[in-house]
N, CA, C, O and CB atoms as a CASP TS submission, in Angstrom:
PFRMAT TS
TARGET T0000
AUTHOR 0000-0000-0000
METHOD Language model
MODEL 1
PARENT N/A
ATOM      1  N   LEU     1     102.880 100.625 103.258  1.00  0.00           N
ATOM      2  CA  LEU     1     102.032 101.015 104.376  1.00  0.00           C
ATOM      3  C   LEU     1     100.703 101.589 103.903  1.00  0.00           C
ATOM      4  O   LEU     1      99.674 101.427 104.560  1.00  0.00           O
ATOM      5  CB  LEU     1     102.751 102.026 105.249  1.00  0.00           C
ATOM      6  N   GLY     2     100.737 102.255 102.765  1.00  0.00           N
ATOM      7  CA  GLY     2      99.489 102.787 102.228  1.00  0.00           C
ATOM      8  C   GLY     2      98.474 101.686 101.955  1.00  0.00           C
ATOM      9  O   GLY     2      97.292 101.833 102.265  1.00  0.00           O
ATOM     10  N   LYS     3      98.934 100.594 101.378  1.00  0.00           N
ATOM     11  CA  LYS     3      98.037  99.464 101.110  1.00  0.00           C
ATOM     12  C   LYS     3      97.522  98.876 102.416  1.00  0.00           C
ATOM     13  O   LYS     3      96.344  98.540 102.533  1.00  0.00           O
ATOM     14  CB  LYS     3      98.758  98.377 100.282  1.00  0.00           C
ATOM     15  N   LYS     4      98.411  98.752 103.394  1.00  0.00           N
ATOM     16  CA  LYS     4      98.041  98.191 104.698  1.00  0.00           C
ATOM     17  C   LYS     4      96.915  99.003 105.338  1.00  0.00           C
ATOM     18  O   LYS     4      96.003  98.439 105.942  1.00  0.00           O
ATOM     19  CB  LYS     4      99.266  98.151 105.636  1.00  0.00           C
ATOM     20  N   HIS     5      96.983 100.318 105.202  1.00  0.00           N
ATOM     21  CA  HIS     5      95.999 101.196 105.831  1.00  0.00           C
ATOM     22  C   HIS     5      94.900 101.646 104.871  1.00  0.00           C
ATOM     23  O   HIS     5      93.988 102.374 105.263  1.00  0.00           O
ATOM     24  CB  HIS     5      96.691 102.405 106.404  1.00  0.00           C
ATOM     25  N   GLY     6      94.990 101.211 103.608  1.00  0.00           N
ATOM     26  CA  GLY     6      93.972 101.573 102.624  1.00  0.00           C
ATOM     27  C   GLY     6      93.922 103.068 102.354  1.00  0.00           C
ATOM     28  O   GLY     6      92.850 103.667 102.268  1.00  0.00           O
ATOM     29  N   CYS     7      95.114 103.661 102.223  1.00  0.00           N
ATOM     30  CA  CYS     7      95.167 105.108 102.004  1.00  0.00           C
ATOM     31  C   CYS     7      96.179 105.447 100.916  1.00  0.00           C
ATOM     32  O   CYS     7      96.990 104.611 100.517  1.00  0.00           O
ATOM     33  CB  CYS     7      95.524 105.843 103.310  1.00  0.00           C
ATOM     34  N   THR     8      96.115 106.669 100.454  1.00  0.00           N
ATOM     35  CA  THR     8      97.039 107.148  99.428  1.00  0.00           C
ATOM     36  C   THR     8      98.363 107.560 100.078  1.00  0.00           C
ATOM     37  O   THR     8      98.423 107.746 101.293  1.00  0.00           O
ATOM     38  CB  THR     8      96.421 108.340  98.642  1.00  0.00           C
ATOM     39  N   PRO     9      99.423 107.704  99.278  1.00  0.00           N
ATOM     40  CA  PRO     9     100.689 108.203  99.833  1.00  0.00           C
ATOM     41  C   PRO     9     100.530 109.573 100.503  1.00  0.00           C
ATOM     42  O   PRO     9     101.143 109.830 101.539  1.00  0.00           O
ATOM     43  CB  PRO     9     101.742 108.292  98.730  1.00  0.00           C
ATOM     44  N   ALA    10      99.719 110.442  99.921  1.00  0.00           N
ATOM     45  CA  ALA    10      99.501 111.768 100.520  1.00  0.00           C
ATOM     46  C   ALA    10      98.813 111.645 101.878  1.00  0.00           C
ATOM     47  O   ALA    10      99.187 112.332 102.829  1.00  0.00           O
ATOM     48  CB  ALA    10      98.657 112.657  99.577  1.00  0.00           C
ATOM     49  N   GLN    11      97.821 110.783 101.971  1.00  0.00           N
ATOM     50  CA  GLN    11      97.137 110.573 103.246  1.00  0.00           C
ATOM     51  C   GLN    11      98.087 109.983 104.281  1.00  0.00           C
ATOM     52  O   GLN    11      98.043 110.350 105.455  1.00  0.00           O
ATOM     53  CB  GLN    11      95.922 109.653 103.059  1.00  0.00           C
ATOM     54  N   LEU    12      98.939 109.074 103.844  1.00  0.00           N
ATOM     55  CA  LEU    12      99.915 108.471 104.750  1.00  0.00           C
ATOM     56  C   LEU    12     100.874 109.534 105.282  1.00  0.00           C
ATOM     57  O   LEU    12     101.168 109.569 106.477  1.00  0.00           O
ATOM     58  CB  LEU    12     100.699 107.350 104.036  1.00  0.00           C
ATOM     59  N   ALA    13     101.352 110.387 104.402  1.00  0.00           N
ATOM     60  CA  ALA    13     102.267 111.455 104.817  1.00  0.00           C
ATOM     61  C   ALA    13     101.587 112.413 105.789  1.00  0.00           C
ATOM     62  O   ALA    13     102.177 112.795 106.799  1.00  0.00           O
ATOM     63  CB  ALA    13     102.782 112.226 103.593  1.00  0.00           C
ATOM     64  N   LEU    14     100.362 112.801 105.492  1.00  0.00           N
ATOM     65  CA  LEU    14      99.636 113.699 106.390  1.00  0.00           C
ATOM     66  C   LEU    14      99.356 113.030 107.731  1.00  0.00           C
ATOM     67  O   LEU    14      99.459 113.669 108.778  1.00  0.00           O
ATOM     68  CB  LEU    14      98.325 114.151 105.746  1.00  0.00           C
ATOM     69  N   ALA    15      99.004 111.754 107.703  1.00  0.00           N
ATOM     70  CA  ALA    15      98.757 111.022 108.951  1.00  0.00           C
ATOM     71  C   ALA    15     100.018 110.980 109.803  1.00  0.00           C
ATOM     72  O   ALA    15      99.949 111.123 111.024  1.00  0.00           O
ATOM     73  CB  ALA    15      98.268 109.588 108.655  1.00  0.00           C
ATOM     74  N   TRP    16     101.174 110.784 109.162  1.00  0.00           N
ATOM     75  CA  TRP    16     102.445 110.762 109.892  1.00  0.00           C
ATOM     76  C   TRP    16     102.684 112.112 110.562  1.00  0.00           C
ATOM     77  O   TRP    16     103.037 112.170 111.740  1.00  0.00           O
ATOM     78  CB  TRP    16     103.621 110.414 108.942  1.00  0.00           C
ATOM     79  N   VAL    17     102.494 113.192 109.815  1.00  0.00           N
ATOM     80  CA  VAL    17     102.692 114.531 110.387  1.00  0.00           C
ATOM     81  C   VAL    17     101.718 114.763 111.541  1.00  0.00           C
ATOM     82  O   VAL    17     102.104 115.298 112.580  1.00  0.00           O
ATOM     83  CB  VAL    17     102.508 115.623 109.301  1.00  0.00           C
ATOM     84  N   LEU    18     100.466 114.366 111.363  1.00  0.00           N
ATOM     85  CA  LEU    18      99.458 114.561 112.406  1.00  0.00           C
ATOM     86  C   LEU    18      99.815 113.835 113.700  1.00  0.00           C
ATOM     87  O   LEU    18      99.402 114.256 114.780  1.00  0.00           O
ATOM     88  CB  LEU    18      98.105 114.089 111.913  1.00  0.00           C
ATOM     89  N   GLN    19     100.574 112.753 113.598  1.00  0.00           N
ATOM     90  CA  GLN    19     100.919 111.969 114.775  1.00  0.00           C
ATOM     91  C   GLN    19     102.298 112.314 115.337  1.00  0.00           C
ATOM     92  O   GLN    19     102.844 111.550 116.133  1.00  0.00           O
ATOM     93  CB  GLN    19     100.863 110.505 114.441  1.00  0.00           C
ATOM     94  N   GLN    20     102.861 113.436 114.941  1.00  0.00           N
ATOM     95  CA  GLN    20     104.178 113.849 115.442  1.00  0.00           C
ATOM     96  C   GLN    20     104.092 114.662 116.728  1.00  0.00           C
ATOM     97  O   GLN    20     105.122 114.974 117.326  1.00  0.00           O
ATOM     98  CB  GLN    20     104.900 114.655 114.387  1.00  0.00           C
ATOM     99  N   GLY    21     102.913 115.000 117.153  1.00  0.00           N
ATOM    100  CA  GLY    21     102.742 115.758 118.389  1.00  0.00           C
ATOM    101  C   GLY    21     101.756 116.889 118.189  1.00  0.00           C
ATOM    102  O   GLY    21     101.476 117.303 117.064  1.00  0.00           O
ATOM    103  N   LYS    22     101.239 117.376 119.295  1.00  0.00           N
ATOM    104  CA  LYS    22     100.231 118.438 119.220  1.00  0.00           C
ATOM    105  C   LYS    22     100.809 119.768 118.772  1.00  0.00           C
ATOM    106  O   LYS    22     100.063 120.673 118.396  1.00  0.00           O
ATOM    107  CB  LYS    22      99.565 118.611 120.560  1.00  0.00           C
ATOM    108  N   ASP    23     102.137 119.899 118.807  1.00  0.00           N
ATOM    109  CA  ASP    23     102.765 121.153 118.393  1.00  0.00           C
ATOM    110  C   ASP    23     103.197 121.137 116.930  1.00  0.00           C
ATOM    111  O   ASP    23     103.836 122.081 116.464  1.00  0.00           O
ATOM    112  CB  ASP    23     103.960 121.442 119.270  1.00  0.00           C
ATOM    113  N   VAL    24     102.855 120.073 116.203  1.00  0.00           N
ATOM    114  CA  VAL    24     103.183 119.949 114.781  1.00  0.00           C
ATOM    115  C   VAL    24     101.870 119.872 114.002  1.00  0.00           C
ATOM    116  O   VAL    24     101.037 119.003 114.259  1.00  0.00           O
ATOM    117  CB  VAL    24     104.088 118.684 114.504  1.00  0.00           C
ATOM    118  N   VAL    25     101.698 120.779 113.058  1.00  0.00           N
ATOM    119  CA  VAL    25     100.445 120.843 112.305  1.00  0.00           C
ATOM    120  C   VAL    25     100.753 120.901 110.810  1.00  0.00           C
ATOM    121  O   VAL    25     101.476 121.789 110.360  1.00  0.00           O
ATOM    122  CB  VAL    25      99.598 122.075 112.739  1.00  0.00           C
ATOM    123  N   PRO    26     100.203 119.951 110.032  1.00  0.00           N
ATOM    124  CA  PRO    26     100.407 120.023 108.585  1.00  0.00           C
ATOM    125  C   PRO    26      99.558 121.149 107.989  1.00  0.00           C
ATOM    126  O   PRO    26      98.452 121.421 108.457  1.00  0.00           O
ATOM    127  CB  PRO    26     100.059 118.669 107.916  1.00  0.00           C
ATOM    128  N   ILE    27     100.080 121.784 106.972  1.00  0.00           N
ATOM    129  CA  ILE    27      99.326 122.822 106.266  1.00  0.00           C
ATOM    130  C   ILE    27      99.352 122.482 104.774  1.00  0.00           C
ATOM    131  O   ILE    27     100.097 123.090 104.005  1.00  0.00           O
ATOM    132  CB  ILE    27      99.927 124.263 106.539  1.00  0.00           C
ATOM    133  N   PRO    28      98.527 121.497 104.369  1.00  0.00           N
ATOM    134  CA  PRO    28      98.510 121.138 102.951  1.00  0.00           C
ATOM    135  C   PRO    28      97.771 122.199 102.143  1.00  0.00           C
ATOM    136  O   PRO    28      96.794 122.787 102.608  1.00  0.00           O
ATOM    137  CB  PRO    28      97.854 119.758 102.748  1.00  0.00           C
ATOM    138  N   ARG    29      98.243 122.428 100.952  1.00  0.00           N
ATOM    139  CA  ARG    29      97.610 123.407 100.062  1.00  0.00           C
ATOM    140  C   ARG    29      96.918 122.651  98.934  1.00  0.00           C
ATOM    141  O   ARG    29      97.465 121.696  98.383  1.00  0.00           O
ATOM    142  CB  ARG    29      98.661 124.428  99.493  1.00  0.00           C
ATOM    143  N   THR    30      95.735 123.081  98.608  1.00  0.00           N
ATOM    144  CA  THR    30      95.028 122.492  97.482  1.00  0.00           C
ATOM    145  C   THR    30      94.069 123.519  96.883  1.00  0.00           C
ATOM    146  O   THR    30      93.602 124.432  97.563  1.00  0.00           O
ATOM    147  CB  THR    30      94.265 121.221  97.918  1.00  0.00           C
ATOM    148  N   THR    31      93.796 123.346  95.613  1.00  0.00           N
ATOM    149  CA  THR    31      92.837 124.222  94.943  1.00  0.00           C
ATOM    150  C   THR    31      91.631 123.431  94.443  1.00  0.00           C
ATOM    151  O   THR    31      90.732 123.986  93.811  1.00  0.00           O
ATOM    152  CB  THR    31      93.509 124.956  93.774  1.00  0.00           C
ATOM    153  N   LYS    32      91.621 122.139  94.730  1.00  0.00           N
ATOM    154  CA  LYS    32      90.537 121.284  94.244  1.00  0.00           C
ATOM    155  C   LYS    32      89.840 120.606  95.426  1.00  0.00           C
ATOM    156  O   LYS    32      90.492 120.111  96.345  1.00  0.00           O
ATOM    157  CB  LYS    32      91.079 120.220  93.247  1.00  0.00           C
ATOM    158  N   ILE    33      88.520 120.594  95.387  1.00  0.00           N
ATOM    159  CA  ILE    33      87.722 119.985  96.452  1.00  0.00           C
ATOM    160  C   ILE    33      88.052 118.502  96.599  1.00  0.00           C
ATOM    161  O   ILE    33      88.115 117.998  97.721  1.00  0.00           O
ATOM    162  CB  ILE    33      86.222 120.168  96.171  1.00  0.00           C
ATOM    163  N   LYS    34      88.263 117.791  95.487  1.00  0.00           N
ATOM    164  CA  LYS    34      88.552 116.353  95.580  1.00  0.00           C
ATOM    165  C   LYS    34      89.852 116.119  96.344  1.00  0.00           C
ATOM    166  O   LYS    34      89.965 115.138  97.078  1.00  0.00           O
ATOM    167  CB  LYS    34      88.640 115.721  94.169  1.00  0.00           C
ATOM    168  N   ASN    35      90.831 117.003  96.183  1.00  0.00           N
ATOM    169  CA  ASN    35      92.083 116.861  96.927  1.00  0.00           C
ATOM    170  C   ASN    35      91.883 117.194  98.400  1.00  0.00           C
ATOM    171  O   ASN    35      92.496 116.568  99.264  1.00  0.00           O
ATOM    172  CB  ASN    35      93.167 117.762  96.326  1.00  0.00           C
ATOM    173  N   LEU    36      91.041 118.164  98.691  1.00  0.00           N
ATOM    174  CA  LEU    36      90.725 118.497 100.077  1.00  0.00           C
ATOM    175  C   LEU    36      90.069 117.305 100.760  1.00  0.00           C
ATOM    176  O   LEU    36      90.418 116.959 101.888  1.00  0.00           O
ATOM    177  CB  LEU    36      89.805 119.733 100.147  1.00  0.00           C
ATOM    178  N   ASP    37      89.116 116.678 100.071  1.00  0.00           N
ATOM    179  CA  ASP    37      88.460 115.486 100.613  1.00  0.00           C
ATOM    180  C   ASP    37      89.474 114.378 100.867  1.00  0.00           C
ATOM    181  O   ASP    37      89.419 113.691 101.887  1.00  0.00           O
ATOM    182  CB  ASP    37      87.365 114.990  99.655  1.00  0.00           C
ATOM    183  N   GLN    38      90.402 114.212  99.926  1.00  0.00           N
ATOM    184  CA  GLN    38      91.439 113.194 100.093  1.00  0.00           C
ATOM    185  C   GLN    38      92.320 113.523 101.302  1.00  0.00           C
ATOM    186  O   GLN    38      92.654 112.635 102.087  1.00  0.00           O
ATOM    187  CB  GLN    38      92.301 113.083  98.812  1.00  0.00           C
ATOM    188  N   ASN    39      92.692 114.785 101.449  1.00  0.00           N
ATOM    189  CA  ASN    39      93.508 115.186 102.595  1.00  0.00           C
ATOM    190  C   ASN    39      92.789 114.911 103.912  1.00  0.00           C
ATOM    191  O   ASN    39      93.406 114.462 104.879  1.00  0.00           O
ATOM    192  CB  ASN    39      93.869 116.671 102.497  1.00  0.00           C
ATOM    193  N   LEU    40      91.496 115.177 103.948  1.00  0.00           N
ATOM    194  CA  LEU    40      90.728 114.928 105.166  1.00  0.00           C
ATOM    195  C   LEU    40      90.704 113.447 105.528  1.00  0.00           C
ATOM    196  O   LEU    40      90.549 113.095 106.698  1.00  0.00           O
ATOM    197  CB  LEU    40      89.306 115.442 105.002  1.00  0.00           C
ATOM    198  N   GLY    41      90.856 112.580 104.531  1.00  0.00           N
ATOM    199  CA  GLY    41      90.912 111.143 104.783  1.00  0.00           C
ATOM    200  C   GLY    41      92.083 110.746 105.659  1.00  0.00           C
ATOM    201  O   GLY    41      92.060 109.677 106.269  1.00  0.00           O
ATOM    202  N   ALA    42      93.102 111.582 105.732  1.00  0.00           N
ATOM    203  CA  ALA    42      94.264 111.293 106.579  1.00  0.00           C
ATOM    204  C   ALA    42      93.883 111.248 108.052  1.00  0.00           C
ATOM    205  O   ALA    42      94.559 110.599 108.850  1.00  0.00           O
ATOM    206  CB  ALA    42      95.357 112.339 106.360  1.00  0.00           C
ATOM    207  N   LEU    43      92.810 111.929 108.411  1.00  0.00           N
ATOM    208  CA  LEU    43      92.372 111.927 109.809  1.00  0.00           C
ATOM    209  C   LEU    43      91.928 110.541 110.267  1.00  0.00           C
ATOM    210  O   LEU    43      91.964 110.243 111.461  1.00  0.00           O
ATOM    211  CB  LEU    43      91.236 112.919 110.001  1.00  0.00           C
ATOM    212  N   ALA    44      91.514 109.696 109.334  1.00  0.00           N
ATOM    213  CA  ALA    44      91.051 108.351 109.669  1.00  0.00           C
ATOM    214  C   ALA    44      92.186 107.332 109.718  1.00  0.00           C
ATOM    215  O   ALA    44      91.982 106.204 110.166  1.00  0.00           O
ATOM    216  CB  ALA    44      90.014 107.903 108.670  1.00  0.00           C
ATOM    217  N   VAL    45      93.371 107.713 109.265  1.00  0.00           N
ATOM    218  CA  VAL    45      94.509 106.787 109.227  1.00  0.00           C
ATOM    219  C   VAL    45      95.182 106.784 110.596  1.00  0.00           C
ATOM    220  O   VAL    45      95.699 107.807 111.044  1.00  0.00           O
ATOM    221  CB  VAL    45      95.531 107.185 108.106  1.00  0.00           C
ATOM    222  N   LYS    46      95.170 105.638 111.248  1.00  0.00           N
ATOM    223  CA  LYS    46      95.798 105.496 112.560  1.00  0.00           C
ATOM    224  C   LYS    46      97.056 104.646 112.411  1.00  0.00           C
ATOM    225  O   LYS    46      96.981 103.449 112.133  1.00  0.00           O
ATOM    226  CB  LYS    46      94.812 104.859 113.594  1.00  0.00           C
ATOM    227  N   LEU    47      98.186 105.267 112.595  1.00  0.00           N
ATOM    228  CA  LEU    47      99.465 104.579 112.446  1.00  0.00           C
ATOM    229  C   LEU    47      99.943 104.054 113.797  1.00  0.00           C
ATOM    230  O   LEU    47      99.843 104.739 114.815  1.00  0.00           O
ATOM    231  CB  LEU    47     100.519 105.521 111.831  1.00  0.00           C
ATOM    232  N   SER    48     100.460 102.837 113.789  1.00  0.00           N
ATOM    233  CA  SER    48     101.017 102.253 115.010  1.00  0.00           C
ATOM    234  C   SER    48     102.407 102.835 115.256  1.00  0.00           C
ATOM    235  O   SER    48     102.974 103.501 114.389  1.00  0.00           O
ATOM    236  CB  SER    48     101.079 100.696 114.909  1.00  0.00           C
ATOM    237  N   GLU    49     102.941 102.580 116.432  1.00  0.00           N
ATOM    238  CA  GLU    49     104.305 103.024 116.738  1.00  0.00           C
ATOM    239  C   GLU    49     105.290 102.418 115.740  1.00  0.00           C
ATOM    240  O   GLU    49     106.242 103.074 115.320  1.00  0.00           O
ATOM    241  CB  GLU    49     104.698 102.636 118.188  1.00  0.00           C
ATOM    242  N   GLU    50     105.052 101.161 115.366  1.00  0.00           N
ATOM    243  CA  GLU    50     105.917 100.490 114.384  1.00  0.00           C
ATOM    244  C   GLU    50     105.831 101.191 113.025  1.00  0.00           C
ATOM    245  O   GLU    50     106.850 101.400 112.366  1.00  0.00           O
ATOM    246  CB  GLU    50     105.522  98.995 114.242  1.00  0.00           C
ATOM    247  N   ASP    51     104.623 101.551 112.610  1.00  0.00           N
ATOM    248  CA  ASP    51     104.438 102.281 111.348  1.00  0.00           C
ATOM    249  C   ASP    51     105.192 103.606 111.387  1.00  0.00           C
ATOM    250  O   ASP    51     105.883 103.958 110.431  1.00  0.00           O
ATOM    251  CB  ASP    51     102.935 102.529 111.074  1.00  0.00           C
ATOM    252  N   LEU    52     105.060 104.337 112.484  1.00  0.00           N
ATOM    253  CA  LEU    52     105.731 105.634 112.622  1.00  0.00           C
ATOM    254  C   LEU    52     107.247 105.478 112.531  1.00  0.00           C
ATOM    255  O   LEU    52     107.921 106.274 111.877  1.00  0.00           O
ATOM    256  CB  LEU    52     105.348 106.298 113.955  1.00  0.00           C
ATOM    257  N   ARG    53     107.778 104.450 113.191  1.00  0.00           N
ATOM    258  CA  ARG    53     109.231 104.199 113.129  1.00  0.00           C
ATOM    259  C   ARG    53     109.663 103.858 111.708  1.00  0.00           C
ATOM    260  O   ARG    53     110.704 104.321 111.242  1.00  0.00           O
ATOM    261  CB  ARG    53     109.627 103.054 114.089  1.00  0.00           C
ATOM    262  N   GLU    54     108.858 103.044 111.018  1.00  0.00           N
ATOM    263  CA  GLU    54     109.195 102.644 109.649  1.00  0.00           C
ATOM    264  C   GLU    54     109.240 103.859 108.714  1.00  0.00           C
ATOM    265  O   GLU    54     110.154 103.986 107.900  1.00  0.00           O
ATOM    266  CB  GLU    54     108.177 101.612 109.126  1.00  0.00           C
ATOM    267  N   ILE    55     108.268 104.732 108.832  1.00  0.00           N
ATOM    268  CA  ILE    55     108.249 105.935 107.995  1.00  0.00           C
ATOM    269  C   ILE    55     109.420 106.842 108.349  1.00  0.00           C
ATOM    270  O   ILE    55     110.103 107.354 107.463  1.00  0.00           O
ATOM    271  CB  ILE    55     106.915 106.696 108.157  1.00  0.00           C
ATOM    272  N   SER    56     109.649 107.038 109.631  1.00  0.00           N
ATOM    273  CA  SER    56     110.754 107.903 110.068  1.00  0.00           C
ATOM    274  C   SER    56     112.100 107.373 109.593  1.00  0.00           C
ATOM    275  O   SER    56     112.979 108.153 109.228  1.00  0.00           O
ATOM    276  CB  SER    56     110.757 108.032 111.592  1.00  0.00           C
ATOM    277  N   ALA    57     112.268 106.055 109.596  1.00  0.00           N
ATOM    278  CA  ALA    57     113.524 105.454 109.139  1.00  0.00           C
ATOM    279  C   ALA    57     113.688 105.601 107.625  1.00  0.00           C
ATOM    280  O   ALA    57     114.799 105.785 107.129  1.00  0.00           O
ATOM    281  CB  ALA    57     113.580 103.968 109.532  1.00  0.00           C
ATOM    282  N   ALA    58     112.574 105.518 106.898  1.00  0.00           N
ATOM    283  CA  ALA    58     112.633 105.613 105.437  1.00  0.00           C
ATOM    284  C   ALA    58     112.907 107.032 104.967  1.00  0.00           C
ATOM    285  O   ALA    58     113.506 107.239 103.912  1.00  0.00           O
ATOM    286  CB  ALA    58     111.337 105.118 104.827  1.00  0.00           C
ATOM    287  N   VAL    59     112.471 108.005 105.747  1.00  0.00           N
ATOM    288  CA  VAL    59     112.624 109.414 105.370  1.00  0.00           C
ATOM    289  C   VAL    59     113.200 110.176 106.567  1.00  0.00           C
ATOM    290  O   VAL    59     112.479 110.902 107.251  1.00  0.00           O
ATOM    291  CB  VAL    59     111.250 110.035 104.914  1.00  0.00           C
ATOM    292  N   PRO    60     114.503 110.006 106.816  1.00  0.00           N
ATOM    293  CA  PRO    60     115.095 110.679 107.980  1.00  0.00           C
ATOM    294  C   PRO    60     115.065 112.201 107.832  1.00  0.00           C
ATOM    295  O   PRO    60     115.261 112.733 106.739  1.00  0.00           O
ATOM    296  CB  PRO    60     116.537 110.208 108.185  1.00  0.00           C
ATOM    297  N   VAL    61     114.820 112.881 108.929  1.00  0.00           N
ATOM    298  CA  VAL    61     114.722 114.337 108.937  1.00  0.00           C
ATOM    299  C   VAL    61     116.104 114.979 109.001  1.00  0.00           C
ATOM    300  O   VAL    61     116.282 116.108 108.544  1.00  0.00           O
ATOM    301  CB  VAL    61     113.868 114.806 110.117  1.00  0.00           C
ATOM    302  N   ASP    62     117.054 114.292 109.548  1.00  0.00           N
ATOM    303  CA  ASP    62     118.412 114.847 109.736  1.00  0.00           C
ATOM    304  C   ASP    62     119.055 115.237 108.442  1.00  0.00           C
ATOM    305  O   ASP    62     120.189 115.716 108.435  1.00  0.00           O
ATOM    306  CB  ASP    62     119.297 113.856 110.442  1.00  0.00           C
TER
END
């Protein structure tokens, strides 16, 4: 999915969290500006419902 959306695994994970609802907020920690910039790139990743289901199935929360 990262290749499909042109993003890193970290951006994909953050994008997934961002799309879990308005009451769920990721709090990534970083000490480097380049990592902060990379994290901000997750805001541009738009996952489809199918993408969200695929990620949720691959990494079940239960």
